[in-house]
């Protein structure tokens, strides 16, 4: 994926796995794809996200992040999709009751730097910065995973969040439902970038 940044004058130094998104809801869990149509879901104002939620049978509502907490409090929306770590950090557990883990999508953090900035550095400093970006991405991934396992998930359960895992059988139905969306966006973003992104997702899904 690094080649996709070059035309923009950017250098990609690494990608951190910030965790897989979960369906968070104030009314009930997601155990099957039919549940998606029961609730009012918030999505970011992005065509890809809108396409995906509509394909899953939902009627998505676009809201900027700063409005999400109060919208959940007031019942304007019922659910969102963020990672457990993000839920914990933003205290979203105060306004939701259910967390359905599914590994359908992830929230990577990309470490980038201006190529002009790197080019102005001496070779030794440039090497240090590039190495630092790669190491930071690995450290970030390890920290999130360790924190999720030892702090985040236990604390969410302690705070009363009801956690369930969507079964592999149901996940296959979700993937089938969004197949047309994948086909559309593979053409829009380019086959190379799409295939690299899917490969990255599959790699981290098995870890």
PDB file of C-alpha atoms in Angstrom:
ATOM      1  CA  UNK A   1       0.000   0.000   0.000  1.00  0.00           C
ATOM      2  CA  UNK A   2       2.986   2.294   0.394  1.00  0.00           C
ATOM      3  CA  UNK A   3       2.967   3.063  -3.333  1.00  0.00           C
ATOM      4  CA  UNK A   4      -0.467   4.687  -2.984  1.00  0.00           C
ATOM      5  CA  UNK A   5       0.996   7.460  -0.842  1.00  0.00           C
ATOM      6  CA  UNK A   6       3.846   8.449  -3.156  1.00  0.00           C
ATOM      7  CA  UNK A   7       1.728  10.469  -5.643  1.00  0.00           C
ATOM      8  CA  UNK A   8       0.551  12.561  -2.684  1.00  0.00           C
ATOM      9  CA  UNK A   9       4.100  13.318  -1.595  1.00  0.00           C
ATOM     10  CA  UNK A  10       3.847  11.069   1.441  1.00  0.00           C
ATOM     11  CA  UNK A  11       5.894   8.184   2.773  1.00  0.00           C
ATOM     12  CA  UNK A  12       4.129   5.352   4.602  1.00  0.00           C
ATOM     13  CA  UNK A  13       6.252   4.120   7.466  1.00  0.00           C
ATOM     14  CA  UNK A  14       3.897   1.552   8.949  1.00  0.00           C
ATOM     15  CA  UNK A  15       0.346   0.531   9.787  1.00  0.00           C
ATOM     16  CA  UNK A  16      -0.833  -0.154  13.315  1.00  0.00           C
ATOM     17  CA  UNK A  17      -3.739  -2.430  14.124  1.00  0.00           C
ATOM     18  CA  UNK A  18      -5.955  -0.357  16.420  1.00  0.00           C
ATOM     19  CA  UNK A  19      -8.409  -3.215  16.810  1.00  0.00           C
ATOM     20  CA  UNK A  20     -11.422  -4.627  15.027  1.00  0.00           C
ATOM     21  CA  UNK A  21     -14.674  -2.737  15.096  1.00  0.00           C
ATOM     22  CA  UNK A  22     -17.634  -4.058  17.049  1.00  0.00           C
ATOM     23  CA  UNK A  23     -21.324  -3.226  16.846  1.00  0.00           C
ATOM     24  CA  UNK A  24     -22.205  -1.169  19.934  1.00  0.00           C
ATOM     25  CA  UNK A  25     -25.866  -0.730  20.751  1.00  0.00           C
ATOM     26  CA  UNK A  26     -28.082   0.639  23.483  1.00  0.00           C
ATOM     27  CA  UNK A  27     -31.108  -1.568  22.715  1.00  0.00           C
ATOM     28  CA  UNK A  28     -29.954  -5.085  21.912  1.00  0.00           C
ATOM     29  CA  UNK A  29     -27.188  -7.312  20.556  1.00  0.00           C
ATOM     30  CA  UNK A  30     -26.420  -8.170  16.956  1.00  0.00           C
ATOM     31  CA  UNK A  31     -26.449 -11.935  16.512  1.00  0.00           C
ATOM     32  CA  UNK A  32     -27.561 -12.145  12.872  1.00  0.00           C
ATOM     33  CA  UNK A  33     -27.709  -9.830   9.872  1.00  0.00           C
ATOM     34  CA  UNK A  34     -31.463  -9.329  10.268  1.00  0.00           C
ATOM     35  CA  UNK A  35     -30.746  -7.482  13.512  1.00  0.00           C
ATOM     36  CA  UNK A  36     -29.156  -4.634  11.564  1.00  0.00           C
ATOM     37  CA  UNK A  37     -32.562  -3.438  10.401  1.00  0.00           C
ATOM     38  CA  UNK A  38     -33.921  -3.214  13.944  1.00  0.00           C
ATOM     39  CA  UNK A  39     -31.746  -0.338  15.045  1.00  0.00           C
ATOM     40  CA  UNK A  40     -30.795   3.207  14.049  1.00  0.00           C
ATOM     41  CA  UNK A  41     -27.098   3.110  13.192  1.00  0.00           C
ATOM     42  CA  UNK A  42     -24.713   6.043  13.044  1.00  0.00           C
ATOM     43  CA  UNK A  43     -22.133   6.048  10.274  1.00  0.00           C
ATOM     44  CA  UNK A  44     -19.592   8.638   9.209  1.00  0.00           C
ATOM     45  CA  UNK A  45     -20.708  10.734   6.200  1.00  0.00           C
ATOM     46  CA  UNK A  46     -18.920   8.531   3.705  1.00  0.00           C
ATOM     47  CA  UNK A  47     -20.344   6.774   0.646  1.00  0.00           C
ATOM     48  CA  UNK A  48     -18.565   3.499   1.367  1.00  0.00           C
ATOM     49  CA  UNK A  49     -19.993   3.269   4.879  1.00  0.00           C
ATOM     50  CA  UNK A  50     -23.473   4.201   3.673  1.00  0.00           C
ATOM     51  CA  UNK A  51     -23.326   1.552   0.944  1.00  0.00           C
ATOM     52  CA  UNK A  52     -22.175  -1.064   3.439  1.00  0.00           C
ATOM     53  CA  UNK A  53     -24.869  -0.431   6.016  1.00  0.00           C
ATOM     54  CA  UNK A  54     -27.622  -0.292   3.430  1.00  0.00           C
ATOM     55  CA  UNK A  55     -26.431  -3.613   2.009  1.00  0.00           C
ATOM     56  CA  UNK A  56     -26.717  -5.084   5.513  1.00  0.00           C
ATOM     57  CA  UNK A  57     -30.351  -4.008   5.686  1.00  0.00           C
ATOM     58  CA  UNK A  58     -29.881  -0.960   7.894  1.00  0.00           C
ATOM     59  CA  UNK A  59     -31.023   2.643   7.471  1.00  0.00           C
ATOM     60  CA  UNK A  60     -27.861   4.521   8.450  1.00  0.00           C
ATOM     61  CA  UNK A  61     -27.796   8.015   9.897  1.00  0.00           C
ATOM     62  CA  UNK A  62     -24.757  10.198   9.272  1.00  0.00           C
ATOM     63  CA  UNK A  63     -23.411  12.085  12.265  1.00  0.00           C
ATOM     64  CA  UNK A  64     -20.046  13.673  13.058  1.00  0.00           C
ATOM     65  CA  UNK A  65     -18.233  12.047  15.958  1.00  0.00           C
ATOM     66  CA  UNK A  66     -18.678  14.951  18.462  1.00  0.00           C
ATOM     67  CA  UNK A  67     -22.473  14.456  18.286  1.00  0.00           C
ATOM     68  CA  UNK A  68     -22.471  10.679  18.779  1.00  0.00           C
ATOM     69  CA  UNK A  69     -22.460  10.495  22.590  1.00  0.00           C
ATOM     70  CA  UNK A  70     -25.416  12.843  23.040  1.00  0.00           C
ATOM     71  CA  UNK A  71     -27.263  11.207  20.125  1.00  0.00           C
ATOM     72  CA  UNK A  72     -27.001   7.844  21.896  1.00  0.00           C
ATOM     73  CA  UNK A  73     -28.162   9.445  25.147  1.00  0.00           C
ATOM     74  CA  UNK A  74     -31.221  10.992  23.481  1.00  0.00           C
ATOM     75  CA  UNK A  75     -32.094   7.963  21.357  1.00  0.00           C
ATOM     76  CA  UNK A  76     -31.447   9.733  18.063  1.00  0.00           C
ATOM     77  CA  UNK A  77     -29.337   6.691  17.213  1.00  0.00           C
ATOM     78  CA  UNK A  78     -29.208   3.221  18.735  1.00  0.00           C
ATOM     79  CA  UNK A  79     -25.793   2.010  17.700  1.00  0.00           C
ATOM     80  CA  UNK A  80     -22.360   2.689  16.250  1.00  0.00           C
ATOM     81  CA  UNK A  81     -19.345   0.678  15.129  1.00  0.00           C
ATOM     82  CA  UNK A  82     -16.050   1.391  16.849  1.00  0.00           C
ATOM     83  CA  UNK A  83     -13.336  -0.721  18.429  1.00  0.00           C
ATOM     84  CA  UNK A  84     -13.587  -1.864  22.064  1.00  0.00           C
ATOM     85  CA  UNK A  85     -10.574   0.303  22.880  1.00  0.00           C
ATOM     86  CA  UNK A  86     -12.253   3.365  21.399  1.00  0.00           C
ATOM     87  CA  UNK A  87     -15.448   2.572  23.296  1.00  0.00           C
ATOM     88  CA  UNK A  88     -13.502   2.356  26.520  1.00  0.00           C
ATOM     89  CA  UNK A  89     -11.399   5.453  25.912  1.00  0.00           C
ATOM     90  CA  UNK A  90     -14.356   7.653  24.947  1.00  0.00           C
ATOM     91  CA  UNK A  91     -16.554   6.210  27.736  1.00  0.00           C
ATOM     92  CA  UNK A  92     -19.211   5.173  25.238  1.00  0.00           C
ATOM     93  CA  UNK A  93     -20.024   2.335  27.637  1.00  0.00           C
ATOM     94  CA  UNK A  94     -21.982   4.948  29.599  1.00  0.00           C
ATOM     95  CA  UNK A  95     -24.607   5.165  26.846  1.00  0.00           C
ATOM     96  CA  UNK A  96     -24.628   1.658  25.316  1.00  0.00           C
ATOM     97  CA  UNK A  97     -25.466  -1.726  26.780  1.00  0.00           C
ATOM     98  CA  UNK A  98     -24.418  -4.272  24.152  1.00  0.00           C
ATOM     99  CA  UNK A  99     -21.203  -4.991  22.285  1.00  0.00           C
ATOM    100  CA  UNK A 100     -21.244  -7.521  19.440  1.00  0.00           C
ATOM    101  CA  UNK A 101     -17.755  -8.608  18.357  1.00  0.00           C
ATOM    102  CA  UNK A 102     -17.491  -9.533  14.694  1.00  0.00           C
ATOM    103  CA  UNK A 103     -14.105  -8.669  13.115  1.00  0.00           C
ATOM    104  CA  UNK A 104     -15.900  -7.424   9.997  1.00  0.00           C
ATOM    105  CA  UNK A 105     -13.830  -4.286   9.787  1.00  0.00           C
ATOM    106  CA  UNK A 106     -10.849  -2.734  11.485  1.00  0.00           C
ATOM    107  CA  UNK A 107      -9.581   0.705  12.316  1.00  0.00           C
ATOM    108  CA  UNK A 108      -5.925   0.897  11.300  1.00  0.00           C
ATOM    109  CA  UNK A 109      -3.660   3.794  12.177  1.00  0.00           C
ATOM    110  CA  UNK A 110      -1.312   4.716   9.329  1.00  0.00           C
ATOM    111  CA  UNK A 111       2.046   6.304  10.114  1.00  0.00           C
ATOM    112  CA  UNK A 112       3.012   8.727   7.345  1.00  0.00           C
ATOM    113  CA  UNK A 113       5.552  11.489   6.834  1.00  0.00           C
ATOM    114  CA  UNK A 114       6.075  14.161   4.220  1.00  0.00           C
ATOM    115  CA  UNK A 115       8.528  12.950   1.600  1.00  0.00           C
ATOM    116  CA  UNK A 116       9.892  16.505   1.346  1.00  0.00           C
ATOM    117  CA  UNK A 117      10.631  16.444   5.060  1.00  0.00           C
ATOM    118  CA  UNK A 118      12.426  13.108   4.770  1.00  0.00           C
ATOM    119  CA  UNK A 119      14.423  14.285   1.764  1.00  0.00           C
ATOM    120  CA  UNK A 120      15.733  17.264   3.730  1.00  0.00           C
ATOM    121  CA  UNK A 121      17.199  14.990   6.381  1.00  0.00           C
ATOM    122  CA  UNK A 122      20.671  13.543   6.283  1.00  0.00           C
ATOM    123  CA  UNK A 123      20.745   9.845   5.336  1.00  0.00           C
ATOM    124  CA  UNK A 124      21.429   8.746   8.908  1.00  0.00           C
ATOM    125  CA  UNK A 125      18.594  10.830  10.369  1.00  0.00           C
ATOM    126  CA  UNK A 126      16.238   9.687   7.601  1.00  0.00           C
ATOM    127  CA  UNK A 127      17.000   6.072   8.446  1.00  0.00           C
ATOM    128  CA  UNK A 128      16.312   6.745  12.124  1.00  0.00           C
ATOM    129  CA  UNK A 129      12.930   8.364  11.379  1.00  0.00           C
ATOM    130  CA  UNK A 130      11.851   5.559   9.045  1.00  0.00           C
ATOM    131  CA  UNK A 131      12.920   2.906  11.527  1.00  0.00           C
ATOM    132  CA  UNK A 132      11.109   4.796  14.277  1.00  0.00           C
ATOM    133  CA  UNK A 133       7.863   4.855  12.293  1.00  0.00           C
ATOM    134  CA  UNK A 134       8.015   1.109  11.706  1.00  0.00           C
ATOM    135  CA  UNK A 135       8.803   0.390  15.341  1.00  0.00           C
ATOM    136  CA  UNK A 136       6.079   2.770  16.535  1.00  0.00           C
ATOM    137  CA  UNK A 137       3.474   0.969  14.430  1.00  0.00           C
ATOM    138  CA  UNK A 138       4.517  -2.408  15.860  1.00  0.00           C
ATOM    139  CA  UNK A 139       4.542  -1.019  19.403  1.00  0.00           C
ATOM    140  CA  UNK A 140       1.110   0.564  18.868  1.00  0.00           C
ATOM    141  CA  UNK A 141      -0.374  -2.743  17.690  1.00  0.00           C
ATOM    142  CA  UNK A 142       1.116  -4.693  20.580  1.00  0.00           C
ATOM    143  CA  UNK A 143       0.000  -2.110  23.148  1.00  0.00           C
ATOM    144  CA  UNK A 144      -3.598  -2.050  21.926  1.00  0.00           C
ATOM    145  CA  UNK A 145      -3.835  -5.838  21.919  1.00  0.00           C
ATOM    146  CA  UNK A 146      -2.316  -6.149  25.371  1.00  0.00           C
ATOM    147  CA  UNK A 147      -4.496  -3.359  26.731  1.00  0.00           C
ATOM    148  CA  UNK A 148      -7.656  -4.834  25.197  1.00  0.00           C
ATOM    149  CA  UNK A 149      -6.994  -8.256  26.715  1.00  0.00           C
ATOM    150  CA  UNK A 150      -5.915  -7.186  30.185  1.00  0.00           C
ATOM    151  CA  UNK A 151      -7.743  -3.908  30.810  1.00  0.00           C
ATOM    152  CA  UNK A 152     -10.389  -2.906  28.267  1.00  0.00           C
ATOM    153  CA  UNK A 153     -12.505  -6.044  27.891  1.00  0.00           C
ATOM    154  CA  UNK A 154     -12.476  -6.972  31.605  1.00  0.00           C
ATOM    155  CA  UNK A 155     -13.385  -3.402  32.565  1.00  0.00           C
ATOM    156  CA  UNK A 156     -16.202  -3.158  30.008  1.00  0.00           C
ATOM    157  CA  UNK A 157     -17.714  -6.344  31.431  1.00  0.00           C
ATOM    158  CA  UNK A 158     -17.325  -4.956  34.938  1.00  0.00           C
ATOM    159  CA  UNK A 159     -19.166  -1.808  33.866  1.00  0.00           C
ATOM    160  CA  UNK A 160     -22.118  -3.913  32.718  1.00  0.00           C
ATOM    161  CA  UNK A 161     -21.605  -4.082  28.961  1.00  0.00           C
ATOM    162  CA  UNK A 162     -23.091  -7.330  27.610  1.00  0.00           C
ATOM    163  CA  UNK A 163     -20.629  -8.808  25.117  1.00  0.00           C
ATOM    164  CA  UNK A 164     -21.392 -11.433  22.480  1.00  0.00           C
ATOM    165  CA  UNK A 165     -19.539 -12.917  19.525  1.00  0.00           C
ATOM    166  CA  UNK A 166     -21.214 -13.091  16.118  1.00  0.00           C
ATOM    167  CA  UNK A 167     -20.808 -16.668  14.870  1.00  0.00           C
ATOM    168  CA  UNK A 168     -18.731 -17.570  11.821  1.00  0.00           C
ATOM    169  CA  UNK A 169     -21.895 -18.806  10.109  1.00  0.00           C
ATOM    170  CA  UNK A 170     -23.557 -15.421  10.521  1.00  0.00           C
ATOM    171  CA  UNK A 171     -20.397 -13.553   9.548  1.00  0.00           C
ATOM    172  CA  UNK A 172     -20.477 -15.432   6.249  1.00  0.00           C
ATOM    173  CA  UNK A 173     -23.986 -14.064   5.685  1.00  0.00           C
ATOM    174  CA  UNK A 174     -22.767 -10.530   6.407  1.00  0.00           C
ATOM    175  CA  UNK A 175     -19.960 -10.921   3.875  1.00  0.00           C
ATOM    176  CA  UNK A 176     -22.344 -12.273   1.269  1.00  0.00           C
ATOM    177  CA  UNK A 177     -24.665  -9.303   1.806  1.00  0.00           C
ATOM    178  CA  UNK A 178     -21.909  -6.757   1.162  1.00  0.00           C
ATOM    179  CA  UNK A 179     -20.309  -8.590  -1.782  1.00  0.00           C
ATOM    180  CA  UNK A 180     -21.817  -6.124  -4.266  1.00  0.00           C
ATOM    181  CA  UNK A 181     -20.392  -3.218  -2.251  1.00  0.00           C
ATOM    182  CA  UNK A 182     -16.932  -4.776  -2.383  1.00  0.00           C
ATOM    183  CA  UNK A 183     -17.251  -5.220  -6.136  1.00  0.00           C
ATOM    184  CA  UNK A 184     -18.276  -1.583  -6.604  1.00  0.00           C
ATOM    185  CA  UNK A 185     -15.468  -0.192  -4.469  1.00  0.00           C
ATOM    186  CA  UNK A 186     -12.826  -2.482  -5.894  1.00  0.00           C
ATOM    187  CA  UNK A 187     -13.450  -0.743  -9.198  1.00  0.00           C
ATOM    188  CA  UNK A 188     -13.623   2.741  -7.651  1.00  0.00           C
ATOM    189  CA  UNK A 189     -10.399   2.616  -5.632  1.00  0.00           C
ATOM    190  CA  UNK A 190      -8.479   0.336  -7.981  1.00  0.00           C
ATOM    191  CA  UNK A 191      -7.917  -3.384  -7.844  1.00  0.00           C
ATOM    192  CA  UNK A 192      -4.352  -3.161  -6.498  1.00  0.00           C
ATOM    193  CA  UNK A 193      -5.220  -1.020  -3.479  1.00  0.00           C
ATOM    194  CA  UNK A 194      -8.387  -2.989  -2.763  1.00  0.00           C
ATOM    195  CA  UNK A 195      -6.626  -6.352  -2.922  1.00  0.00           C
ATOM    196  CA  UNK A 196      -3.802  -5.122  -0.683  1.00  0.00           C
ATOM    197  CA  UNK A 197      -6.288  -3.781   1.864  1.00  0.00           C
ATOM    198  CA  UNK A 198      -8.248  -7.036   1.930  1.00  0.00           C
ATOM    199  CA  UNK A 199      -5.033  -9.034   2.302  1.00  0.00           C
ATOM    200  CA  UNK A 200      -4.030  -6.814   5.230  1.00  0.00           C
ATOM    201  CA  UNK A 201      -7.439  -7.306   6.845  1.00  0.00           C
ATOM    202  CA  UNK A 202      -7.320 -11.083   6.446  1.00  0.00           C
ATOM    203  CA  UNK A 203      -3.803 -11.246   7.860  1.00  0.00           C
ATOM    204  CA  UNK A 204      -4.721  -9.393  11.028  1.00  0.00           C
ATOM    205  CA  UNK A 205      -8.042 -11.199  11.398  1.00  0.00           C
ATOM    206  CA  UNK A 206      -6.179 -14.465  11.990  1.00  0.00           C
ATOM    207  CA  UNK A 207      -3.783 -13.063  14.595  1.00  0.00           C
TER     208      UNK A 207
END
